[in-house]
Amino acid sequence: MISVEEALDKVLSYVEVLEPERKPILDCLGQVLAEDVYADIDIPPLDNSAMDGYALRAKDTRGASESSPRYLVVVGEVAAGSMPTKEVRLGTAIRIMTGAPLPEGADTVVRFEDTDEVNRKSSGSDLSQIGILCQAKKGLNVRGRGEDIAKGDLVLKKGKVLRPQEIGVLASLGRSNALAIRRPIVAILATGDEIVGVDQPLAPGKIHDSNTYTIAAEVSRYGGVPKILGIGRDSVRSLTEKIDKGLDADMLITSGGVSKGDYDIVKDVLAEHGEVGFWTVCMKPGKPLAFGIIKKTEGRREKKVPHLGLPGNPVSSMITFEQFARPAILKMMGKKILAKPAIRAIIEDDVVNTDGRRLFARVSVTRRGGQYYASVTGPQGSGILTSMAKANGLAVIPENSKGVKAGDVVEVQMLDWGEEQGEVKTVPIVSIVGKSQSGKTVLMEQLIVEFKRRGYKVVTLKHSRGGMEIDHPGKDSWRYAQAGSDAVLISSPDKLAFIKRLDHDLDIEELLPIIGPEFDLVLVEGFKKSKIPKIEVHKKELGDDLLCSPEELSAIVTDGSLDTDIPQLPWGDTVTVADFIEENFVLKS
Ligand code: AMP
Ligand code: MG
């Protein structure tokens, strides 16, 4: 039996990223952009108004208020789509609509609501003048030329997955086509003498073909183009004939005929026509799986199509599709994130795992009070497709586990979440450790300066055994805490501190979510017991022994030289230490 990971590696090693094609942007949804897109125009192309109102000079509104309006002479009007014909001089204004270009001379737009226009209209007064009821800052309600995109900008990078917003950006740049990695064509073949088409009457002993539909829908969902080959009978001739029609596809998916029954002949056909792997994969459902390459020589050309033979049972075929066919399709489409997004949830039922395989249990995931819960959706037989229909997740019970009890935490693959949702920015983190007096803090200071110089947003993390400076007795924050507040948040225009009473000393894993993903690098001092990468600072005068064991260390910063295989970096050469951190942690994360 091979593991799910081994099977997946093998499948992925047989498929390649497909070639790009140029096509209308609306057909590119979900495809990977295969070119860098630079702007050849400014967006917006001209300074324009963000509001319906009056274009004027901010200077002219000085001191204006409802009780003492500033009156300006209205010299014209400009609507969106036309160009202003007049210019705004001191003491004048031009009536302007949202999106209309800002007239020459104007620097600000005051919206109708901040003028006396409505009053004038209702009282029938003269509209050749307008009263401005507020003092406006220069630039108010003006959208600057190139504010969104400046001519020459790299707007979309090669490799970007095109979502509706990227398609909109392309349209705003005036591009009706884009170069994107082609969608794979996936041929789908059901097999079995008992299987009949959806619109066929059910003779005794027959069942409708559901796999073709589930698989075709999955192929479309992940961006491929399904090519339905129909139903092959359990004979070599019938299967060969059908498979032949699928050989111009990028991949062939069959269902059924791969187990050990008398009529399970997909494998015989494959053995004759290609390179085959038959595997029992260590998973449940979905143990039997066939994979290989079908070869066919046509004239002088040899065609090769990767083939995935899924088990026949509807749930098995769907779950194996999710684990193997889905990543293969995504890889062919040029996507980088192939893993199904997973969450950690509290399971609400006991699930037993009897035969040492990885169990995928169909669950319904709900979120309550900030916590995910997963409950099993009913009978788990591999033919019971309705329990799949009730599920939005697959709880993964590891092969080495005998099962889980209600209340345990399990990993759940989220069936309806897009792969990109699983892409959480991971902020690189490295800890500077060392004996006391080794110079940790000095190195930290030097590194902070160096990384700021390199343009990083750095956050530092330090454990303070002796309590906190800002929490001094007598201070307001201290008094709130004394009064019983569990946490105190102090904010000022340029700083924020969050003080929370703890019932245990937090470890790094618990601290990181509080820091959040906005930073480029987390520099930690200490926390020598944590599992994060560590660099030890070493001073000759403190002896040759190290604080951490060698296998824990990524490097040593030392003023001497030590007899060890661990990379040694010179004390005082911050640029070299920063380069090491950048190369090993930042660029690799
Ligand atoms: P097999 O792997 O061919 O022995 O099929 C295993 C089980 O899956 C059998 O009970 C089949 O009837 C069922 N099955 C196979 N193909 C399909 C299909 N296309 N639609 C629905 N059920 C199927
Ligand atoms: Mg069969």
XYZ file of C-alpha atoms and ligand atoms in Angstrom:
613
model
C 0.000 0.000 0.000
C 1.308 3.477 -0.796
C 0.524 6.663 1.107
C -1.759 9.402 -0.154
C 1.302 11.667 -0.475
C 3.281 9.133 -2.511
C 0.323 8.587 -4.824
C -0.137 12.331 -5.271
C 3.574 12.906 -5.989
C 3.427 10.227 -8.641
C 0.294 11.641 -10.275
C 1.777 15.143 -10.284
C 5.036 13.890 -11.774
C 3.090 12.729 -14.825
C 1.378 16.019 -15.653
C 2.910 19.236 -16.941
C 1.818 22.849 -16.972
C 0.001 23.408 -20.271
C 0.863 26.032 -22.855
C -0.644 29.537 -22.804
C -3.306 30.792 -25.198
C -4.553 34.298 -25.963
C -8.281 34.625 -25.443
C -11.069 37.057 -24.497
C -10.696 38.203 -20.897
C -14.119 36.959 -19.881
C -13.166 33.398 -20.801
C -10.101 33.612 -18.547
C -11.853 33.492 -15.192
C -9.858 31.271 -12.841
C -6.994 30.821 -15.308
C -3.385 31.744 -14.656
C -2.027 34.827 -16.401
C 0.954 33.940 -18.595
C 2.276 37.471 -19.218
C 3.251 40.524 -17.215
C 0.718 43.265 -17.851
C 2.068 46.827 -17.909
C -0.173 49.885 -18.060
C 0.066 51.939 -21.231
C -2.330 54.554 -19.871
C -2.948 56.399 -16.618
C -6.072 55.411 -14.697
C -7.914 57.632 -14.202
C -6.620 59.334 -17.330
C -7.385 62.846 -15.983
C -8.005 64.511 -12.629
C -11.750 64.168 -12.116
C -14.513 64.632 -9.608
C -15.445 61.965 -7.069
C -18.782 63.697 -6.307
C -21.586 65.651 -7.889
C -20.909 69.236 -6.800
C -18.966 72.371 -7.643
C -15.391 72.504 -8.840
C -13.612 75.481 -7.318
C -10.460 76.716 -5.656
C -10.104 75.629 -2.031
C -8.837 79.128 -1.229
C -12.268 80.531 -2.088
C -13.938 78.541 0.683
C -11.794 79.917 3.492
C -13.986 80.654 6.516
C -17.165 79.360 4.818
C -19.869 77.854 7.027
C -23.609 77.392 7.024
C -24.097 80.691 8.784
C -21.631 82.543 6.618
C -21.535 81.071 3.098
C -18.972 82.108 0.515
C -20.656 83.055 -2.733
C -19.076 82.130 -6.061
C -20.117 82.900 -9.619
C -21.097 79.772 -11.538
C -19.404 79.992 -14.910
C -20.403 76.666 -16.424
C -21.202 73.012 -16.027
C -19.346 69.816 -16.937
C -20.811 66.315 -17.168
C -19.000 62.977 -17.138
C -17.763 62.133 -20.601
C -17.282 65.691 -21.787
C -14.369 68.079 -21.389
C -14.711 71.387 -19.511
C -14.745 74.372 -21.844
C -14.145 77.022 -19.188
C -11.571 77.495 -16.502
C -12.138 78.199 -12.809
C -10.711 81.526 -11.671
C -10.760 83.040 -8.202
C -14.339 83.704 -7.113
C -15.877 81.301 -9.641
C -17.066 77.687 -9.694
C -18.144 75.154 -12.293
C -20.987 72.731 -11.628
C -19.497 69.244 -12.033
C -20.767 65.634 -12.099
C -19.046 62.532 -10.719
C -16.392 61.322 -13.126
C -16.221 64.568 -15.092
C -12.718 65.963 -15.696
C -11.689 68.705 -13.308
C -11.676 72.092 -15.058
C -8.440 74.004 -15.410
C -7.829 76.190 -12.352
C -9.983 74.146 -9.952
C -8.340 72.114 -7.219
C -11.294 70.953 -5.143
C -14.892 69.772 -5.441
C -17.544 70.703 -2.889
C -20.526 68.383 -3.038
C -24.073 69.681 -3.612
C -24.999 68.901 -0.008
C -22.437 71.452 1.175
C -23.839 74.225 -1.003
C -27.098 76.175 -0.974
C -28.140 74.741 -4.349
C -31.223 72.910 -3.057
C -32.457 76.023 -1.273
C -31.864 78.145 -4.320
C -33.781 75.690 -6.476
C -36.750 75.433 -4.093
C -36.943 79.181 -3.604
C -36.490 79.833 -7.307
C -33.409 81.991 -6.745
C -30.677 82.746 -9.154
C -28.436 79.763 -10.049
C -25.744 81.880 -11.589
C -24.286 82.087 -8.116
C -23.703 79.390 -5.526
C -23.231 79.580 -1.756
C -20.528 77.308 -0.349
C -21.361 76.195 3.197
C -18.101 74.675 4.335
C -14.414 75.278 4.216
C -12.856 72.681 1.954
C -9.328 71.332 1.950
C -7.437 71.503 -1.322
C -7.917 68.237 -3.229
C -11.195 67.318 -1.555
C -13.310 64.990 -3.731
C -10.752 65.043 -6.508
C -9.466 61.767 -7.964
C -5.997 62.395 -9.279
C -4.791 61.335 -12.691
C -2.990 57.978 -12.424
C -4.123 57.615 -8.810
C -5.162 53.996 -9.396
C -2.652 52.976 -12.057
C 0.201 55.052 -13.440
C 1.334 54.586 -17.027
C 4.236 52.132 -17.063
C 3.216 50.335 -13.840
C 3.467 46.562 -13.681
C -0.197 46.014 -12.904
C -0.612 42.245 -13.037
C 2.208 39.778 -12.724
C 2.603 36.584 -14.662
C 1.276 33.723 -12.511
C -1.647 35.672 -11.107
C -4.904 33.739 -10.969
C -7.491 35.846 -12.775
C -10.496 36.661 -10.610
C -13.321 39.048 -11.483
C -11.321 41.996 -10.131
C -8.254 41.217 -12.288
C -10.519 40.819 -15.310
C -11.924 44.266 -14.481
C -8.424 45.716 -14.221
C -7.584 44.289 -17.668
C -10.764 45.834 -19.060
C -9.939 49.205 -17.469
C -6.577 49.083 -19.257
C -8.417 48.567 -22.519
C -7.366 44.945 -22.966
C -10.001 42.674 -24.414
C -7.650 39.658 -24.501
C -5.153 38.107 -22.159
C -2.518 35.403 -22.397
C -3.453 32.645 -19.964
C -2.432 29.027 -19.380
C -4.870 26.874 -21.306
C -7.593 24.866 -19.570
C -6.967 21.107 -19.639
C -9.385 18.915 -21.544
C -10.295 15.959 -19.365
C -11.900 12.919 -20.990
C -14.286 11.057 -18.696
C -15.308 7.440 -19.072
C -17.671 5.440 -16.889
C -17.323 1.654 -16.960
C -19.542 -1.234 -16.002
C -22.159 -3.548 -17.539
C -24.619 -2.442 -14.877
C -24.352 1.264 -15.700
C -26.905 3.006 -17.909
C -27.236 6.648 -18.956
C -29.267 9.136 -16.903
C -32.076 9.194 -19.418
C -32.285 5.392 -19.854
C -34.982 3.325 -18.132
C -33.626 1.164 -15.329
C -33.852 -2.490 -16.329
C -33.432 -4.969 -13.455
C -29.862 -5.026 -12.196
C -28.951 -1.686 -13.716
C -28.115 1.659 -12.120
C -27.780 5.146 -13.498
C -24.365 6.552 -14.257
C -23.709 9.216 -11.663
C -19.912 9.205 -11.717
C -19.671 10.812 -15.155
C -21.697 13.739 -13.885
C -19.935 14.160 -10.566
C -16.540 13.983 -12.239
C -17.481 16.284 -15.121
C -18.857 18.831 -12.660
C -15.663 18.605 -10.602
C -13.519 19.063 -13.716
C -15.475 22.226 -14.580
C -15.349 23.480 -11.027
C -11.571 23.351 -11.023
C -11.271 25.028 -14.396
C -10.901 22.070 -16.788
C -13.056 21.232 -19.784
C -14.837 17.880 -19.457
C -15.104 15.674 -22.510
C -17.653 12.952 -21.827
C -16.868 9.631 -23.502
C -19.941 7.774 -22.221
C -20.155 4.317 -20.688
C -17.736 1.533 -21.522
C -18.877 -2.049 -21.130
C -16.848 -4.561 -19.163
C -15.108 -5.887 -22.245
C -11.677 -5.106 -23.572
C -13.114 -4.182 -26.967
C -15.685 -1.749 -25.652
C -13.230 -0.056 -23.322
C -10.485 0.214 -25.939
C -12.911 1.735 -28.385
C -14.104 4.369 -25.919
C -10.646 5.150 -24.566
C -9.410 5.751 -28.123
C -11.848 8.647 -28.400
C -10.302 10.276 -25.359
C -6.712 10.193 -26.484
C -6.592 13.777 -27.674
C -7.460 14.987 -24.189
C -4.882 16.195 -21.669
C -6.002 13.610 -19.150
C -8.312 10.609 -19.045
C -10.349 9.780 -15.974
C -12.200 6.486 -15.781
C -14.351 5.245 -12.954
C -14.892 1.641 -11.943
C -13.222 -1.553 -13.041
C -10.097 -1.156 -10.929
C -10.891 -3.458 -8.025
C -10.394 -7.200 -7.828
C -13.716 -8.400 -9.321
C -13.941 -10.705 -12.326
C -15.025 -7.906 -14.607
C -12.626 -5.272 -13.419
C -10.733 -5.051 -16.658
C -9.748 -1.389 -16.867
C -6.363 -2.534 -15.661
C -6.074 -5.215 -18.359
C -6.841 -2.664 -21.046
C -4.296 -0.298 -19.612
C -1.665 -2.964 -19.287
C -2.028 -3.518 -23.002
C -1.986 0.148 -23.979
C 0.280 1.918 -21.630
C 2.506 2.188 -18.677
C 0.448 1.370 -15.662
C 0.606 1.683 -11.972
C -1.986 -0.088 -9.899
C -2.000 0.966 -6.433
C -3.680 0.292 -3.278
C -3.582 3.679 -1.658
C -3.635 3.881 2.098
C -6.956 5.699 2.251
C -10.594 5.043 2.866
C -12.734 5.288 0.886
C -10.802 4.842 -2.341
C -8.261 2.096 -1.820
C -7.983 0.807 -5.397
C -6.623 3.348 -7.802
C -5.028 2.936 -11.184
C -2.671 5.410 -12.680
C -0.545 5.442 -15.739
C 0.085 6.710 -19.205
C -1.870 5.525 -22.203
C 0.188 5.445 -25.360
C -1.030 5.280 -28.854
C 0.906 5.616 -32.086
C -0.851 7.484 -34.803
C 1.171 7.436 -37.985
C 4.569 8.531 -36.765
C 3.320 10.381 -33.709
C 3.065 8.787 -30.333
C 0.318 10.156 -28.138
C 0.608 9.937 -24.400
C -2.245 10.675 -22.074
C -2.059 10.470 -18.307
C -4.820 8.238 -17.039
C -6.362 8.172 -13.613
C -8.550 5.150 -12.904
C -10.832 6.045 -10.027
C -12.785 3.435 -8.094
C -16.422 2.939 -9.136
C -18.212 3.642 -5.917
C -19.592 7.163 -6.227
C -18.148 8.502 -2.971
C -14.788 6.800 -3.508
C -14.509 8.234 -6.972
C -15.330 11.695 -5.743
C -12.940 11.628 -2.802
C -10.095 10.222 -4.909
C -10.867 12.880 -7.505
C -10.455 15.548 -4.819
C -7.154 14.102 -3.610
C -5.526 13.297 -6.972
C -7.347 14.548 -10.069
C -8.039 18.030 -8.688
C -4.361 18.809 -7.933
C -3.368 17.400 -11.335
C -5.839 19.681 -13.110
C -4.671 22.666 -11.076
C -1.044 21.894 -11.887
C -1.833 21.685 -15.606
C -3.524 25.076 -15.292
C -0.313 26.545 -13.894
C -1.632 26.997 -10.379
C 0.830 26.984 -7.524
C -1.472 26.200 -4.638
C -2.649 22.646 -4.996
C -3.586 21.765 -1.442
C -7.214 21.835 -0.442
C -7.668 24.466 2.263
C -7.992 22.795 5.630
C -9.124 23.993 9.008
C -8.993 22.582 12.516
C -12.406 21.743 13.901
C -13.885 20.082 16.940
C -15.499 16.834 15.857
C -18.980 16.294 17.262
C -19.218 12.513 16.767
C -16.945 9.583 17.498
C -15.264 8.271 14.360
C -13.488 4.906 14.451
C -10.689 4.044 12.105
C -10.371 0.286 12.013
C -7.991 -0.619 9.235
C -5.016 1.668 9.499
C -5.829 3.718 6.406
C -6.307 7.489 6.180
C -9.981 7.988 6.686
C -11.857 10.782 4.942
C -15.108 11.249 6.833
C -17.885 13.310 5.294
C -18.729 16.143 7.677
C -20.806 19.254 7.874
C -18.749 22.138 9.234
C -20.342 25.015 11.103
C -18.753 27.957 12.837
C -20.042 28.863 16.256
C -18.517 31.406 18.609
C -15.326 31.670 16.575
C -14.753 27.895 16.578
C -15.306 25.363 13.821
C -17.329 22.227 14.552
C -17.634 19.185 12.283
C -20.437 16.660 12.487
C -20.571 13.463 10.468
C -23.259 13.626 7.772
C -24.665 10.140 8.192
C -23.836 6.649 6.923
C -20.342 6.542 5.498
C -20.724 3.683 2.989
C -18.774 4.442 -0.177
C -21.952 4.160 -2.240
C -23.914 6.698 -0.199
C -23.605 9.829 -2.278
C -26.232 11.768 -0.325
C -23.952 11.918 2.714
C -21.465 13.608 0.400
C -24.195 15.975 -0.742
C -24.813 16.942 2.890
C -21.112 17.489 3.522
C -19.041 20.629 3.082
C -15.888 19.051 4.423
C -13.814 15.901 4.722
C -12.445 15.213 8.180
C -9.048 13.588 7.823
C -8.319 10.876 10.375
C -4.654 9.841 10.075
C -3.752 6.262 9.187
C -1.922 5.795 12.481
C -4.972 6.769 14.511
C -7.600 4.375 15.794
C -10.139 7.138 15.470
C -11.329 10.228 17.265
C -13.790 10.910 20.052
C -16.382 13.652 20.049
C -14.638 16.799 21.307
C -11.285 15.984 19.691
C -9.728 18.426 17.258
C -9.485 17.155 13.672
C -8.230 18.513 10.391
C -11.001 19.123 7.880
C -10.543 19.740 4.156
C -13.074 22.343 3.094
C -14.743 21.064 -0.063
C -16.231 24.350 -1.184
C -13.329 26.638 -0.430
C -11.087 27.732 -3.266
C -7.447 26.677 -3.088
C -6.323 30.316 -2.930
C -8.195 30.636 0.327
C -5.635 28.311 1.824
C -2.865 30.731 0.980
C -2.190 32.447 4.233
C 0.741 34.764 4.271
C 3.346 33.231 6.515
C 5.575 35.805 8.089
C 9.192 34.657 8.363
C 10.423 34.383 11.915
C 13.835 33.891 13.432
C 15.000 33.913 17.003
C 18.263 35.263 18.326
C 19.333 33.208 21.312
C 22.461 33.160 23.443
C 23.785 33.065 26.955
C 23.303 36.122 29.064
C 25.910 38.809 28.188
C 26.426 37.255 24.753
C 25.112 40.380 23.040
C 21.670 39.225 21.861
C 20.085 42.612 22.297
C 22.927 44.407 20.516
C 22.599 42.042 17.566
C 18.827 42.521 17.594
C 19.292 46.313 17.432
C 21.759 46.016 14.567
C 19.463 43.677 12.656
C 16.457 45.935 13.129
C 18.406 48.885 11.715
C 19.657 46.749 8.806
C 16.230 45.328 7.907
C 14.568 48.745 8.155
C 17.265 49.993 5.783
C 16.261 47.173 3.407
C 12.648 48.360 3.515
C 11.206 45.673 5.786
C 8.309 46.061 8.170
C 9.825 44.421 11.229
C 8.192 43.325 14.441
C 10.248 42.273 17.450
C 9.189 39.865 20.096
C 10.734 39.663 23.504
C 9.779 37.782 26.584
C 9.777 39.832 29.735
C 9.950 37.734 32.833
C 9.653 40.671 35.212
C 6.353 42.175 34.070
C 5.787 45.227 31.940
C 7.000 48.825 31.902
C 3.755 50.337 30.715
C 1.846 48.586 33.441
C 3.106 50.778 36.291
C 0.992 51.066 39.425
C -1.098 54.221 39.444
C -1.400 54.457 35.632
C -4.907 54.312 34.173
C -4.171 51.013 32.454
C -3.038 49.547 35.745
C -6.146 50.877 37.528
C -8.518 49.322 34.968
C -6.740 46.002 35.385
C -6.909 46.327 39.164
C -10.628 46.954 38.875
C -10.919 43.571 37.134
C -10.728 44.271 33.424
C -9.330 41.134 31.747
C -7.590 43.107 29.063
C -6.677 46.739 28.547
C -6.067 48.326 25.180
C -4.228 51.639 25.154
C -4.046 53.518 21.919
C -2.568 56.872 21.061
C -2.179 58.533 17.667
C 1.040 56.634 17.027
C 1.188 53.630 19.351
C -0.851 50.744 20.558
C -0.431 48.459 23.527
C -2.630 45.566 24.465
C -2.329 44.247 27.978
C -4.106 41.039 28.738
C -3.984 39.018 31.929
C -2.682 35.526 31.207
C -3.151 32.255 32.992
C 0.008 30.796 31.476
C 3.175 31.937 29.770
C 2.301 32.053 26.052
C 4.477 30.264 23.548
C 5.408 31.639 20.139
C 2.599 29.818 18.337
C 0.083 31.569 20.550
C 1.734 34.955 20.137
C 2.009 35.012 16.352
C -1.737 35.277 15.616
C -1.819 38.374 17.840
C 0.962 39.972 15.795
C -0.948 39.363 12.568
C 0.278 39.030 8.989
C 1.074 42.679 8.214
C 4.814 42.372 8.910
C 7.629 41.145 6.686
C 9.801 39.680 9.412
C 9.463 38.682 13.054
C 12.700 39.016 14.983
C 12.549 37.220 18.288
C 14.935 37.525 21.183
C 15.093 34.429 23.309
C 12.301 31.839 23.424
C 15.039 29.234 23.212
C 12.634 26.370 23.908
C 10.398 27.119 20.927
C 10.694 25.295 17.624
C 11.262 28.384 15.475
C 14.570 28.735 13.615
C 17.321 30.028 15.835
C 20.588 31.836 15.489
C 22.827 31.684 18.520
C 25.060 34.570 19.475
C 28.348 33.331 20.864
C 31.125 35.183 22.664
C 34.532 33.555 22.981
C 35.000 34.794 26.510
C 31.873 32.926 27.658
C 33.326 29.542 26.668
C 33.052 27.273 23.646
C 29.883 25.465 24.663
C 26.613 26.572 23.140
C 23.237 27.237 24.689
C 21.312 25.246 22.096
C 22.051 21.839 20.667
C 23.527 21.930 17.135
C 20.475 20.415 15.375
C 18.333 23.290 16.652
C 20.541 26.025 15.201
C 20.491 27.551 11.736
C 23.648 29.567 12.338
C 26.009 30.927 14.962
C 27.110 34.527 15.147
C 30.478 34.469 16.839
C 33.545 36.551 17.582
C 35.683 33.416 17.488
C 35.532 30.212 15.518
C 33.917 26.989 16.662
C 34.517 23.408 15.649
C 31.094 22.683 14.150
C 29.297 22.208 10.813
C 26.767 24.916 11.596
C 27.265 28.037 9.455
C 29.258 30.629 11.411
C 28.765 34.327 10.832
C 31.143 37.018 12.061
C 30.147 39.178 15.016
C 29.857 42.799 13.982
C 29.121 42.089 10.299
C 25.399 42.764 10.433
C 25.056 42.873 6.658
C 26.251 39.255 6.421
C 23.923 38.143 9.211
C 21.005 39.983 7.592
C 21.873 38.416 4.213
C 21.815 34.992 5.848
C 18.405 35.648 7.411
C 17.046 37.081 4.187
C 18.257 34.162 2.103
C 17.279 31.376 4.476
C 14.073 32.602 6.038
C 12.573 35.511 4.158
C 13.069 34.399 0.556
C 12.215 30.792 1.332
C 8.996 31.553 3.182
P -16.352 -1.314 -9.676
O -15.163 -0.619 -9.163
O -16.490 -1.271 -11.150
O -16.463 -2.708 -9.127
O -17.613 -0.522 -9.100
C -17.828 -0.415 -7.721
C -19.238 0.040 -7.439
O -19.454 1.328 -7.980
C -20.307 -0.847 -8.059
O -21.353 -1.016 -7.126
C -20.787 -0.069 -9.249
O -22.099 -0.357 -9.569
C -20.623 1.363 -8.788
N -20.385 2.207 -9.951
C -19.418 2.024 -10.873
N -19.481 2.954 -11.840
C -20.505 3.782 -11.501
C -21.073 4.941 -12.115
N -20.582 5.435 -13.246
N -22.119 5.544 -11.499
C -22.596 5.029 -10.351
N -22.109 3.956 -9.722
C -21.075 3.311 -10.298
Mg -17.463 -2.243 -12.621
